[in-house]
Tab-separated table of C-alpha atoms and ligand atoms in Angstrom:
chain	number	residue	atom	x	y	z
A	1	UNK	CA	184.240	89.940	108.615
A	2	UNK	CA	187.392	91.315	106.335
A	3	UNK	CA	185.832	90.977	103.387
A	4	UNK	CA	182.832	93.093	101.908
A	5	UNK	CA	182.031	93.110	97.981
A	6	UNK	CA	179.836	96.200	96.604
A	7	UNK	CA	177.973	95.413	93.324
A	8	UNK	CA	175.138	95.413	92.322
A	9	UNK	CA	172.801	91.358	91.875
A	10	UNK	CA	172.030	92.537	87.768
A	11	UNK	CA	175.526	93.782	86.922
A	12	UNK	CA	177.896	92.140	84.984
A	13	UNK	CA	181.057	92.511	86.707
A	14	UNK	CA	179.838	92.028	89.129
A	15	UNK	CA	178.328	88.752	88.794
A	16	UNK	CA	182.270	87.732	87.573
A	17	UNK	CA	183.452	89.088	91.324
A	18	UNK	CA	180.829	86.592	92.530
A	19	UNK	CA	181.023	83.856	90.661
A	20	UNK	CA	184.912	84.064	91.852
A	21	UNK	CA	184.205	84.351	95.842
A	22	UNK	CA	181.218	81.650	95.307
A	23	UNK	CA	183.555	79.324	93.249
A	24	UNK	CA	186.111	79.136	96.697
A	25	UNK	CA	183.683	79.683	99.437
A	26	UNK	CA	185.116	83.207	100.586
A	27	UNK	CA	183.471	85.139	102.919
A	28	UNK	CA	182.491	88.173	103.037
A	29	UNK	CA	179.873	91.024	103.384
A	30	UNK	CA	177.982	91.905	100.551
A	31	UNK	CA	176.662	95.442	100.194
A	32	UNK	CA	174.897	96.478	97.341
A	33	UNK	CA	175.421	99.752	95.793
A	34	UNK	CA	172.118	101.845	94.442
A	35	UNK	CA	174.118	104.820	91.976
A	36	UNK	CA	170.014	106.194	92.489
A	37	UNK	CA	169.577	106.710	95.684
A	38	UNK	CA	171.846	109.688	97.117
A	39	UNK	CA	173.590	107.728	100.483
A	40	UNK	CA	174.190	105.137	99.004
A	41	UNK	CA	176.198	106.622	95.756
A	42	UNK	CA	177.563	108.983	98.103
A	43	UNK	CA	179.345	106.590	100.200
A	44	UNK	CA	180.379	104.354	96.978
A	45	UNK	CA	181.289	107.430	95.329
A	46	UNK	CA	183.663	107.830	98.560
A	47	UNK	CA	185.651	104.096	98.622
A	48	UNK	CA	186.134	104.810	94.501
A	49	UNK	CA	185.314	107.622	92.870
A	50	UNK	CA	185.077	106.280	89.971
A	51	UNK	CA	182.385	104.615	90.422
A	52	UNK	CA	181.672	101.543	88.656
A	53	UNK	CA	181.227	98.040	90.560
A	54	UNK	CA	182.328	96.084	92.152
A	55	UNK	CA	184.316	97.436	94.306
A	56	UNK	CA	186.100	94.571	96.934
A	57	UNK	CA	187.599	96.026	100.978
A	58	UNK	CA	190.208	94.266	102.644
A	59	UNK	CA	189.291	95.683	105.847
A	60	UNK	CA	191.680	93.072	107.578
A	61	UNK	CA	194.739	95.001	104.658
A	62	UNK	CA	192.931	98.393	104.428
A	63	UNK	CA	193.303	97.635	100.737
A	64	UNK	CA	190.590	98.816	98.420
A	65	UNK	CA	190.522	97.040	95.338
A	66	UNK	CA	188.591	98.205	92.610
A	67	UNK	CA	188.067	96.208	89.168
A	68	UNK	CA	186.698	92.525	88.824
A	69	UNK	CA	190.057	91.162	87.136
A	70	UNK	CA	192.003	93.081	90.198
A	71	UNK	CA	189.690	91.677	92.617
A	72	UNK	CA	190.236	88.403	91.192
A	73	UNK	CA	193.520	88.583	90.881
A	74	UNK	CA	193.618	89.360	94.714
A	75	UNK	CA	191.782	86.662	95.910
A	76	UNK	CA	193.846	84.437	94.199
A	77	UNK	CA	196.905	86.225	96.322
A	78	UNK	CA	195.806	86.144	99.218
A	79	UNK	CA	193.116	83.795	99.813
A	80	UNK	CA	194.396	80.794	98.435
A	81	UNK	CA	191.686	78.115	97.548
A	82	UNK	CA	191.590	74.592	95.807
A	83	UNK	CA	190.342	76.432	92.146
A	84	UNK	CA	192.856	78.472	91.037
A	85	UNK	CA	191.949	80.898	89.314
A	86	UNK	CA	194.892	82.546	87.670
A	87	UNK	CA	196.855	79.670	87.038
A	88	UNK	CA	199.995	79.497	88.640
A	89	UNK	CA	203.007	78.621	85.347
A	90	UNK	CA	203.471	82.331	83.758
A	91	UNK	CA	202.074	81.996	80.527
A	92	UNK	CA	199.483	79.578	81.656
A	93	UNK	CA	198.219	82.807	82.921
A	94	UNK	CA	199.069	85.154	79.927
A	95	UNK	CA	197.170	83.678	78.332
A	96	UNK	CA	193.780	83.401	80.838
A	97	UNK	CA	194.501	87.199	80.772
A	98	UNK	CA	193.896	87.433	77.444
A	99	UNK	CA	191.207	85.484	77.279
A	100	UNK	CA	189.725	87.611	80.513
A	101	UNK	CA	190.593	90.568	78.807
A	102	UNK	CA	188.786	89.660	75.355
A	103	UNK	CA	185.571	88.371	77.488
A	104	UNK	CA	185.298	92.243	79.496
A	105	UNK	CA	186.519	94.144	76.154
A	106	UNK	CA	185.026	92.688	73.731
A	107	UNK	CA	182.032	90.270	74.312
A	108	UNK	CA	180.607	92.460	77.675
A	109	UNK	CA	181.019	96.560	76.775
A	110	UNK	CA	179.703	95.894	73.395
A	111	UNK	CA	176.522	94.128	74.744
A	112	UNK	CA	176.259	96.536	77.047
A	113	UNK	CA	176.980	99.092	74.698
A	114	UNK	CA	173.829	97.729	73.057
A	115	UNK	CA	170.963	96.976	76.234
A	116	UNK	CA	172.546	100.764	77.806
A	117	UNK	CA	171.376	102.090	74.483
A	118	UNK	CA	167.755	100.725	74.849
A	119	UNK	CA	167.567	103.130	78.601
A	120	UNK	CA	168.866	106.474	77.297
A	121	UNK	CA	166.289	109.765	76.968
A	122	UNK	CA	164.673	110.107	73.775
A	123	UNK	CA	167.003	111.589	71.680
A	124	UNK	CA	169.661	110.282	72.705
A	125	UNK	CA	170.162	106.825	70.867
A	126	UNK	CA	173.691	106.061	69.732
A	127	UNK	CA	172.287	103.830	66.834
A	128	UNK	CA	175.813	103.989	64.584
A	129	UNK	CA	177.455	103.008	68.038
A	130	UNK	CA	174.798	100.384	69.040
A	131	UNK	CA	175.123	99.004	64.790
A	132	UNK	CA	179.074	99.136	66.270
A	133	UNK	CA	179.055	97.090	68.897
A	134	UNK	CA	176.832	94.000	67.017
A	135	UNK	CA	179.067	93.746	64.320
A	136	UNK	CA	182.219	93.840	67.013
A	137	UNK	CA	179.591	91.787	69.290
A	138	UNK	CA	179.243	89.385	66.183
A	139	UNK	CA	182.582	89.001	65.725
A	140	UNK	CA	183.828	88.349	69.335
A	141	UNK	CA	180.710	85.300	69.336
A	142	UNK	CA	182.263	84.036	65.779
A	143	UNK	CA	185.681	83.427	67.948
A	144	UNK	CA	184.418	81.633	70.934
A	145	UNK	CA	182.562	79.472	68.993
A	146	UNK	CA	185.542	78.611	67.184
A	147	UNK	CA	187.457	78.068	70.709
A	148	UNK	CA	185.084	76.904	72.258
A	149	UNK	CA	184.291	73.397	69.488
A	150	UNK	CA	186.452	70.432	72.157
A	151	UNK	CA	186.967	72.274	75.527
A	152	UNK	CA	184.912	72.306	78.477
A	153	UNK	CA	186.205	75.546	79.276
A	154	UNK	CA	188.220	78.581	78.298
A	155	UNK	CA	192.065	77.315	79.294
A	156	UNK	CA	191.059	73.785	79.070
A	157	UNK	CA	190.044	71.393	82.178
A	158	UNK	CA	190.767	73.975	85.070
A	159	UNK	CA	188.230	76.440	85.329
A	160	UNK	CA	189.926	79.466	85.350
A	161	UNK	CA	188.895	83.517	85.689
A	162	UNK	CA	188.443	83.366	81.838
A	163	UNK	CA	185.333	81.404	82.572
A	164	UNK	CA	184.209	83.795	85.719
A	165	UNK	CA	184.818	86.562	83.500
A	166	UNK	CA	182.769	84.376	80.039
A	167	UNK	CA	180.115	83.668	82.044
A	168	UNK	CA	178.094	86.797	82.351
A	169	UNK	CA	179.665	87.974	79.188
A	170	UNK	CA	177.550	85.376	77.383
A	171	UNK	CA	174.386	85.188	79.697
A	172	UNK	CA	173.775	89.098	78.894
A	173	UNK	CA	174.921	88.036	75.123
A	174	UNK	CA	172.385	85.893	74.716
A	175	UNK	CA	169.993	87.413	75.550
A	176	UNK	CA	170.867	90.644	72.789
A	177	UNK	CA	172.021	87.879	70.071
A	178	UNK	CA	170.867	84.860	70.671
A	179	UNK	CA	173.915	82.167	70.733
A	180	UNK	CA	171.827	79.223	69.584
A	181	UNK	CA	171.684	80.172	66.845
A	182	UNK	CA	174.562	80.816	64.973
A	183	UNK	CA	177.008	79.784	67.312
A	184	UNK	CA	176.189	76.357	68.954
A	185	UNK	CA	179.891	75.511	70.808
A	186	UNK	CA	179.819	79.483	73.036
A	187	UNK	CA	175.300	78.277	73.380
A	188	UNK	CA	177.167	74.486	75.079
A	189	UNK	CA	179.798	76.672	76.922
A	190	UNK	CA	176.987	79.128	78.047
A	191	UNK	CA	175.380	75.804	79.515
A	192	UNK	CA	178.614	74.238	80.946
A	193	UNK	CA	178.649	77.307	82.708
A	194	UNK	CA	175.018	77.779	83.906
A	195	UNK	CA	175.720	74.542	85.743
A	196	UNK	CA	178.292	75.364	87.309
A	197	UNK	CA	177.295	76.239	90.778
A	198	UNK	CA	179.089	79.209	91.908
A	199	UNK	CA	177.519	80.696	88.825
A	200	UNK	CA	174.413	78.838	89.131
A	201	UNK	CA	174.009	79.937	92.483
A	202	UNK	CA	174.934	84.311	91.381
A	203	UNK	CA	172.390	83.620	88.491
A	204	UNK	CA	169.449	81.860	90.763
A	205	UNK	CA	170.122	85.399	93.410
A	206	UNK	CA	170.202	87.733	90.613
A	207	UNK	CA	166.759	86.601	89.810
A	208	UNK	CA	164.717	88.879	91.613
A	209	UNK	CA	166.136	91.875	90.255
A	210	UNK	CA	165.687	90.488	86.967
A	211	UNK	CA	162.861	92.095	86.186
A	212	UNK	CA	164.411	95.462	85.841
A	213	UNK	CA	167.036	94.197	82.813
A	214	UNK	CA	166.067	96.649	80.022
A	215	UNK	CA	164.604	93.786	77.324
B	301	GSH	N1	186.085	97.497	83.838
B	301	GSH	C1	185.019	97.963	85.171
B	301	GSH	C2	183.715	97.568	84.866
B	301	GSH	C3	183.019	97.101	85.349
B	301	GSH	C4	182.112	98.448	85.198
B	301	GSH	O1	180.965	98.915	83.915
B	301	GSH	N2	180.869	97.778	85.913
B	301	GSH	C5	179.284	98.576	86.034
B	301	GSH	C6	178.455	97.605	86.433
B	301	GSH	S1	178.597	95.780	85.514
B	301	GSH	C7	178.529	99.733	86.623
B	301	GSH	O2	179.282	99.649	87.527
B	301	GSH	N3	178.181	100.821	86.001
B	301	GSH	C8	177.703	101.942	86.238
B	301	GSH	C9	177.915	103.149	86.391
B	301	GSH	O3	179.115	103.398	84.979
B	301	GSH	O4	177.330	104.272	86.169
B	301	GSH	C10	185.413	95.671	86.221
B	301	GSH	O5	186.403	95.216	84.674
B	301	GSH	O6	184.773	96.018	86.959
């Protein structure tokens, strides 16, 4: 098998890459990384010393591809498939990348800040940082709600990389700030995402690991 994906089934940025792979039925070997287990951790850090998942290894081209957005761009480029996740039109592509950045930086990151604070050792919490993250998440979710009033997917009629980013971002954001209470369009968009077969498959496979999610 040419492609190996190093990932963890509970990790939101890994879900983004998995959605892209499943969306186009691209074959790959999954390798679960356990950063708490010395052998798995050492093997992963050897591949990508930054230590963030997911990482795609393309053995045929001898390429190590980190960063979820870059992995999706790489797949789009080297595994041309029916669902074009990065539009060919340059303006559309740039707008798609902006939406992808938006979901990563302004939904996923504050959501992760809130969640990871729950598992910090006693006395090491960061209430100021968590409050700032909650404010940013609320602002971002308001923008998503406004943007998703009248279209099925983030870029309009076509499912793209922006939706791959939106699915895990909104899935976990909904756990820390339930969308239905103040953001009905964002909640309906999350429902559409969850009904998409590639997304549904990722969350079905992640189910056994959800007990590890700090609630
Ligand atoms: N910008 C990176 C972020 C990746 C990231 O933060 N991954 C998390 C899992 S969702 C991770 O590897 N965390 C492990 C750690 O920080 O030790 C991407 O888009 O791939």
